[in-house]
Amino acid sequence: MAQHADGGDSDMGDNLERLNANLAKMEELSKRMVAALGQKDLTADAGMSGPGQELYVKAGSALFNEMLTNPTKLMGHQVAYWSKAVENFIETQQALAAGQFEMPEDDDAPKDKRFANPMWRTHPYFRFVRKQYELNSQAIEQSMAELEGLDEKEKSRVEFFSRQIIDLFAPTNYLATNPDALQKAIDTDGQSLVDGLENLVRDIEANKGELLPTLSDPNAFKVGQNIGTAEGKVVFRNRMMEVIQYAPKTDTVYRTPLVIFPPWINKFYIMDLKPQNSLIRWIVEQGYTLFVVSWVNPDASYAEVGLEDYIEEGYLEAVRVAKEITGEKQVNAVGYCIAGTTLSATLALLQKRGDKSIKSATFFTTLTDFSDQGEFTVFLQDDFVDAIERQVTEKGILDSFFMSKTMSFLRSNDLVYGPAVRSYMMGEAPPAFDLLYWNGDSTNLPGRMVKQYLRQLCQGNELAGDGFKILGETVSIRDIKLPVCSVGTKTDHIAPWKNCYRGFSQFGSRDKTFIMSESGHIAGIINPPSKKKYGHFLNPKVKGTADEWLEGAEFHEGSWWPVWEEWLQRRSGAQVSAREPGESGYEILGDAPGTYVLATTKG
């Protein structure tokens, strides 16, 4: 007995010591958090954080008008809501009064991964909280869906921001109503909460007073060492870009070189994360001389850089370099996302100039007709764009943090609240996930370019409309005449495939091929044949609407890469001896992935 008592005293002493250490740690972390919150830029434009007051006034007026004109419908909704809420309360009260702490499985519960823990369906307290949240969510969604007196864009914005409120107040986001977090706190004697606070402070410090969860272990990857490792050399550099020529993997290559223009909203190594899913490696292995542009990560000195600079010092220079190095008169080009949009303007410009330097062009998830702005409609109205203009006029750039936050809140449960729960309440370290690491390695955008893109292309829809004025010409997607291929992705929320198709179908080219890949903006493109994961749809006729195209399309298992490569092969000429970087006389400036890609926006 004495021995048992001694053990108990020892355990209590250890627990007390651990508790005191954790309390000291929390006090230290709290001081750090206060200091980190003090770094927040209080001069930031409030208009970039939410819609203007006009939207709230219109929504409130519409709701008030509906109350006056159709009170019966409103009362019906209220009665139905309170009936279900009271029923939920009584059911829980009866279970607790009977000492019943495990209720029958709630089979009607929606399949929501946030509520995977069985306690959300069987424990009286958590079941009550979950069902009440679902009732509240349904009531809000129904009210917004039936709201009249708003135009389509206003209604979509009200629904979007209502969904943000619904997601924010999910019971999983709060310690007192999250059974997983509470259980882990008990199991770890509170250590998970200490670790969570440390993670929270780390993120606030990293984002200078702002809060956005870290999605991937920042120390797990290093560009050029375990991601972005395809063999190549930087063969050209100017203030806008580095051009990387990749080393050949075949004895002979197709005569016509390929130049890829990645988006400058993110970094190019999304196409070269790991060897097994590297599009860059795969293209080289198929026998192409490949050049990839790595864009500069701009600072405030780039404030006056516009789309004309990206075209003149980026696209046209990269094409010139590839032609000179290979001795060819033409190249094939690829543009991804915003780089595809700008490639379309470049092609139209070259057509106006009678310049045939580009033989064919491929577009990955590219929008050129912005008449339907998809999920970005909520951010492309004047209140937001006015605020962005004020910000870039003052700062010279659109800070990468704003873009990261905007993209994250389009999928808030997956990219904000879910990671926040795991990191701050469960105390988990962020995973070592290369795709999420890349997602967090974002870039700034030059002020002038941002204004042009938002005002002239997105809001003004000039490329698909009356024409976009650039470098002395007025250009349109209808000016494009060369062979073109476009790849849209089925579940893309950034560039919906139907919107990609709509603009692409207006190109003036007679030779048009459209491919629709399964999955989204990234996974649908970075879809290597070896994985045999996502299939694709093909229809040789690019005519009619997107729905009509899909109705006549045939589904094929596996990656679209080989289909596209066959298309590219027919436009790439005969085989010639492989070209090694540096042999043309161009000075080698360094190894791939170069220096521009390493520039960070944090620090």
JSON list of C-alpha atoms in Angstrom, two decimals, residues 26-117:
[
{"chain": "A", "resi": 26, "resn": "MET", "atom": "CA", "xyz": [0.92, 29.97, -21.90]},
{"chain": "A", "resi": 27, "resn": "GLU", "atom": "CA", "xyz": [1.80, 33.21, -20.13]},
{"chain": "A", "resi": 28, "resn": "GLU", "atom": "CA", "xyz": [4.85, 33.62, -22.36]},
{"chain": "A", "resi": 29, "resn": "LEU", "atom": "CA", "xyz": [2.83, 32.79, -25.49]},
{"chain": "A", "resi": 30, "resn": "SER", "atom": "CA", "xyz": [0.10, 35.24, -24.49]},
{"chain": "A", "resi": 31, "resn": "LYS", "atom": "CA", "xyz": [2.66, 38.04, -24.29]},
{"chain": "A", "resi": 32, "resn": "ARG", "atom": "CA", "xyz": [4.01, 37.06, -27.72]},
{"chain": "A", "resi": 33, "resn": "MET", "atom": "CA", "xyz": [0.50, 37.03, -29.15]},
{"chain": "A", "resi": 34, "resn": "VAL", "atom": "CA", "xyz": [-0.24, 40.54, -27.87]},
{"chain": "A", "resi": 35, "resn": "ALA", "atom": "CA", "xyz": [3.02, 41.75, -29.44]},
{"chain": "A", "resi": 36, "resn": "ALA", "atom": "CA", "xyz": [2.26, 39.96, -32.72]},
{"chain": "A", "resi": 37, "resn": "LEU", "atom": "CA", "xyz": [-1.27, 41.40, -32.91]},
{"chain": "A", "resi": 38, "resn": "GLY", "atom": "CA", "xyz": [0.30, 44.82, -32.49]},
{"chain": "A", "resi": 39, "resn": "GLN", "atom": "CA", "xyz": [2.06, 44.37, -35.84]},
{"chain": "A", "resi": 40, "resn": "LYS", "atom": "CA", "xyz": [-1.24, 44.48, -37.73]},
{"chain": "A", "resi": 41, "resn": "ASP", "atom": "CA", "xyz": [-1.45, 47.26, -40.28]},
{"chain": "A", "resi": 42, "resn": "LEU", "atom": "CA", "xyz": [-4.32, 49.36, -38.98]},
{"chain": "A", "resi": 43, "resn": "THR", "atom": "CA", "xyz": [-4.13, 51.60, -42.06]},
{"chain": "A", "resi": 44, "resn": "ALA", "atom": "CA", "xyz": [-5.18, 48.75, -44.40]},
{"chain": "A", "resi": 45, "resn": "ASP", "atom": "CA", "xyz": [-8.27, 49.57, -46.41]},
{"chain": "A", "resi": 46, "resn": "ALA", "atom": "CA", "xyz": [-11.36, 48.13, -44.68]},
{"chain": "A", "resi": 47, "resn": "GLY", "atom": "CA", "xyz": [-12.99, 47.71, -48.09]},
{"chain": "A", "resi": 48, "resn": "MET", "atom": "CA", "xyz": [-10.70, 44.76, -48.78]},
{"chain": "A", "resi": 49, "resn": "SER", "atom": "CA", "xyz": [-12.13, 42.80, -45.86]},
{"chain": "A", "resi": 50, "resn": "GLY", "atom": "CA", "xyz": [-15.81, 42.84, -46.74]},
{"chain": "A", "resi": 51, "resn": "PRO", "atom": "CA", "xyz": [-18.47, 44.23, -49.04]},
{"chain": "A", "resi": 52, "resn": "GLY", "atom": "CA", "xyz": [-19.47, 47.87, -49.00]},
{"chain": "A", "resi": 53, "resn": "GLN", "atom": "CA", "xyz": [-22.35, 49.17, -46.91]},
{"chain": "A", "resi": 54, "resn": "GLU", "atom": "CA", "xyz": [-24.52, 49.50, -50.02]},
{"chain": "A", "resi": 55, "resn": "LEU", "atom": "CA", "xyz": [-24.86, 45.71, -50.27]},
{"chain": "A", "resi": 56, "resn": "TYR", "atom": "CA", "xyz": [-26.01, 45.45, -46.65]},
{"chain": "A", "resi": 57, "resn": "VAL", "atom": "CA", "xyz": [-28.51, 48.26, -47.16]},
{"chain": "A", "resi": 58, "resn": "LYS", "atom": "CA", "xyz": [-29.96, 46.63, -50.29]},
{"chain": "A", "resi": 59, "resn": "ALA", "atom": "CA", "xyz": [-30.19, 43.20, -48.63]},
{"chain": "A", "resi": 60, "resn": "GLY", "atom": "CA", "xyz": [-31.80, 44.69, -45.51]},
{"chain": "A", "resi": 61, "resn": "SER", "atom": "CA", "xyz": [-34.26, 46.69, -47.58]},
{"chain": "A", "resi": 62, "resn": "ALA", "atom": "CA", "xyz": [-35.18, 43.62, -49.63]},
{"chain": "A", "resi": 63, "resn": "LEU", "atom": "CA", "xyz": [-35.78, 41.59, -46.46]},
{"chain": "A", "resi": 64, "resn": "PHE", "atom": "CA", "xyz": [-37.83, 44.36, -44.85]},
{"chain": "A", "resi": 65, "resn": "ASN", "atom": "CA", "xyz": [-39.90, 44.78, -48.01]},
{"chain": "A", "resi": 66, "resn": "GLU", "atom": "CA", "xyz": [-40.60, 41.04, -48.03]},
{"chain": "A", "resi": 67, "resn": "MET", "atom": "CA", "xyz": [-41.76, 41.22, -44.41]},
{"chain": "A", "resi": 68, "resn": "LEU", "atom": "CA", "xyz": [-44.24, 43.93, -45.37]},
{"chain": "A", "resi": 69, "resn": "THR", "atom": "CA", "xyz": [-45.51, 42.43, -48.62]},
{"chain": "A", "resi": 70, "resn": "ASN", "atom": "CA", "xyz": [-45.56, 38.75, -47.69]},
{"chain": "A", "resi": 71, "resn": "PRO", "atom": "CA", "xyz": [-45.79, 38.38, -43.89]},
{"chain": "A", "resi": 72, "resn": "THR", "atom": "CA", "xyz": [-47.55, 35.01, -44.18]},
{"chain": "A", "resi": 73, "resn": "LYS", "atom": "CA", "xyz": [-44.51, 33.37, -45.78]},
{"chain": "A", "resi": 74, "resn": "LEU", "atom": "CA", "xyz": [-42.21, 34.83, -43.16]},
{"chain": "A", "resi": 75, "resn": "MET", "atom": "CA", "xyz": [-44.43, 33.64, -40.31]},
{"chain": "A", "resi": 76, "resn": "GLY", "atom": "CA", "xyz": [-44.59, 30.19, -41.89]},
{"chain": "A", "resi": 77, "resn": "HIS", "atom": "CA", "xyz": [-40.79, 29.98, -41.94]},
{"chain": "A", "resi": 78, "resn": "GLN", "atom": "CA", "xyz": [-40.58, 31.18, -38.34]},
{"chain": "A", "resi": 79, "resn": "VAL", "atom": "CA", "xyz": [-43.16, 28.67, -37.08]},
{"chain": "A", "resi": 80, "resn": "ALA", "atom": "CA", "xyz": [-41.41, 25.80, -38.89]},
{"chain": "A", "resi": 81, "resn": "TYR", "atom": "CA", "xyz": [-38.03, 26.87, -37.51]},
{"chain": "A", "resi": 82, "resn": "TRP", "atom": "CA", "xyz": [-39.17, 27.22, -33.90]},
{"chain": "A", "resi": 83, "resn": "SER", "atom": "CA", "xyz": [-41.11, 23.96, -34.07]},
{"chain": "A", "resi": 84, "resn": "LYS", "atom": "CA", "xyz": [-37.97, 22.06, -35.06]},
{"chain": "A", "resi": 85, "resn": "ALA", "atom": "CA", "xyz": [-35.81, 23.94, -32.56]},
{"chain": "A", "resi": 86, "resn": "VAL", "atom": "CA", "xyz": [-38.19, 23.21, -29.67]},
{"chain": "A", "resi": 87, "resn": "GLU", "atom": "CA", "xyz": [-38.45, 19.57, -30.73]},
{"chain": "A", "resi": 88, "resn": "ASN", "atom": "CA", "xyz": [-34.64, 19.34, -30.69]},
{"chain": "A", "resi": 89, "resn": "PHE", "atom": "CA", "xyz": [-34.50, 20.93, -27.21]},
{"chain": "A", "resi": 90, "resn": "ILE", "atom": "CA", "xyz": [-37.21, 18.68, -25.73]},
{"chain": "A", "resi": 91, "resn": "GLU", "atom": "CA", "xyz": [-35.61, 15.55, -27.17]},
{"chain": "A", "resi": 92, "resn": "THR", "atom": "CA", "xyz": [-32.27, 16.50, -25.54]},
{"chain": "A", "resi": 93, "resn": "GLN", "atom": "CA", "xyz": [-33.88, 17.50, -22.24]},
{"chain": "A", "resi": 94, "resn": "GLN", "atom": "CA", "xyz": [-35.72, 14.19, -21.96]},
{"chain": "A", "resi": 95, "resn": "ALA", "atom": "CA", "xyz": [-32.54, 12.22, -22.60]},
{"chain": "A", "resi": 96, "resn": "LEU", "atom": "CA", "xyz": [-30.59, 14.15, -19.96]},
{"chain": "A", "resi": 97, "resn": "ALA", "atom": "CA", "xyz": [-33.44, 13.93, -17.43]},
{"chain": "A", "resi": 98, "resn": "ALA", "atom": "CA", "xyz": [-33.45, 10.17, -17.86]},
{"chain": "A", "resi": 99, "resn": "GLY", "atom": "CA", "xyz": [-29.68, 10.03, -17.33]},
{"chain": "A", "resi": 100, "resn": "GLN", "atom": "CA", "xyz": [-29.29, 8.89, -20.92]},
{"chain": "A", "resi": 101, "resn": "PHE", "atom": "CA", "xyz": [-25.88, 9.94, -22.23]},
{"chain": "A", "resi": 102, "resn": "GLU", "atom": "CA", "xyz": [-25.99, 7.91, -25.40]},
{"chain": "A", "resi": 103, "resn": "MET", "atom": "CA", "xyz": [-28.90, 8.40, -27.75]},
{"chain": "A", "resi": 104, "resn": "PRO", "atom": "CA", "xyz": [-29.84, 6.25, -30.75]},
{"chain": "A", "resi": 105, "resn": "GLU", "atom": "CA", "xyz": [-27.71, 6.86, -33.86]},
{"chain": "A", "resi": 106, "resn": "ASP", "atom": "CA", "xyz": [-29.00, 9.86, -35.81]},
{"chain": "A", "resi": 107, "resn": "ASP", "atom": "CA", "xyz": [-29.19, 8.31, -39.27]},
{"chain": "A", "resi": 108, "resn": "ASP", "atom": "CA", "xyz": [-30.68, 11.45, -40.87]},
{"chain": "A", "resi": 109, "resn": "ALA", "atom": "CA", "xyz": [-27.62, 13.56, -40.10]},
{"chain": "A", "resi": 110, "resn": "PRO", "atom": "CA", "xyz": [-26.06, 15.14, -43.21]},
{"chain": "A", "resi": 111, "resn": "LYS", "atom": "CA", "xyz": [-22.79, 13.58, -44.37]},
{"chain": "A", "resi": 112, "resn": "ASP", "atom": "CA", "xyz": [-20.49, 16.37, -43.24]},
{"chain": "A", "resi": 113, "resn": "LYS", "atom": "CA", "xyz": [-16.87, 15.44, -42.49]},
{"chain": "A", "resi": 114, "resn": "ARG", "atom": "CA", "xyz": [-16.73, 18.13, -39.81]},
{"chain": "A", "resi": 115, "resn": "PHE", "atom": "CA", "xyz": [-19.14, 15.99, -37.76]},
{"chain": "A", "resi": 116, "resn": "ALA", "atom": "CA", "xyz": [-17.46, 12.62, -38.24]},
{"chain": "A", "resi": 117, "resn": "ASN", "atom": "CA", "xyz": [-17.10, 11.94, -34.51]}
]
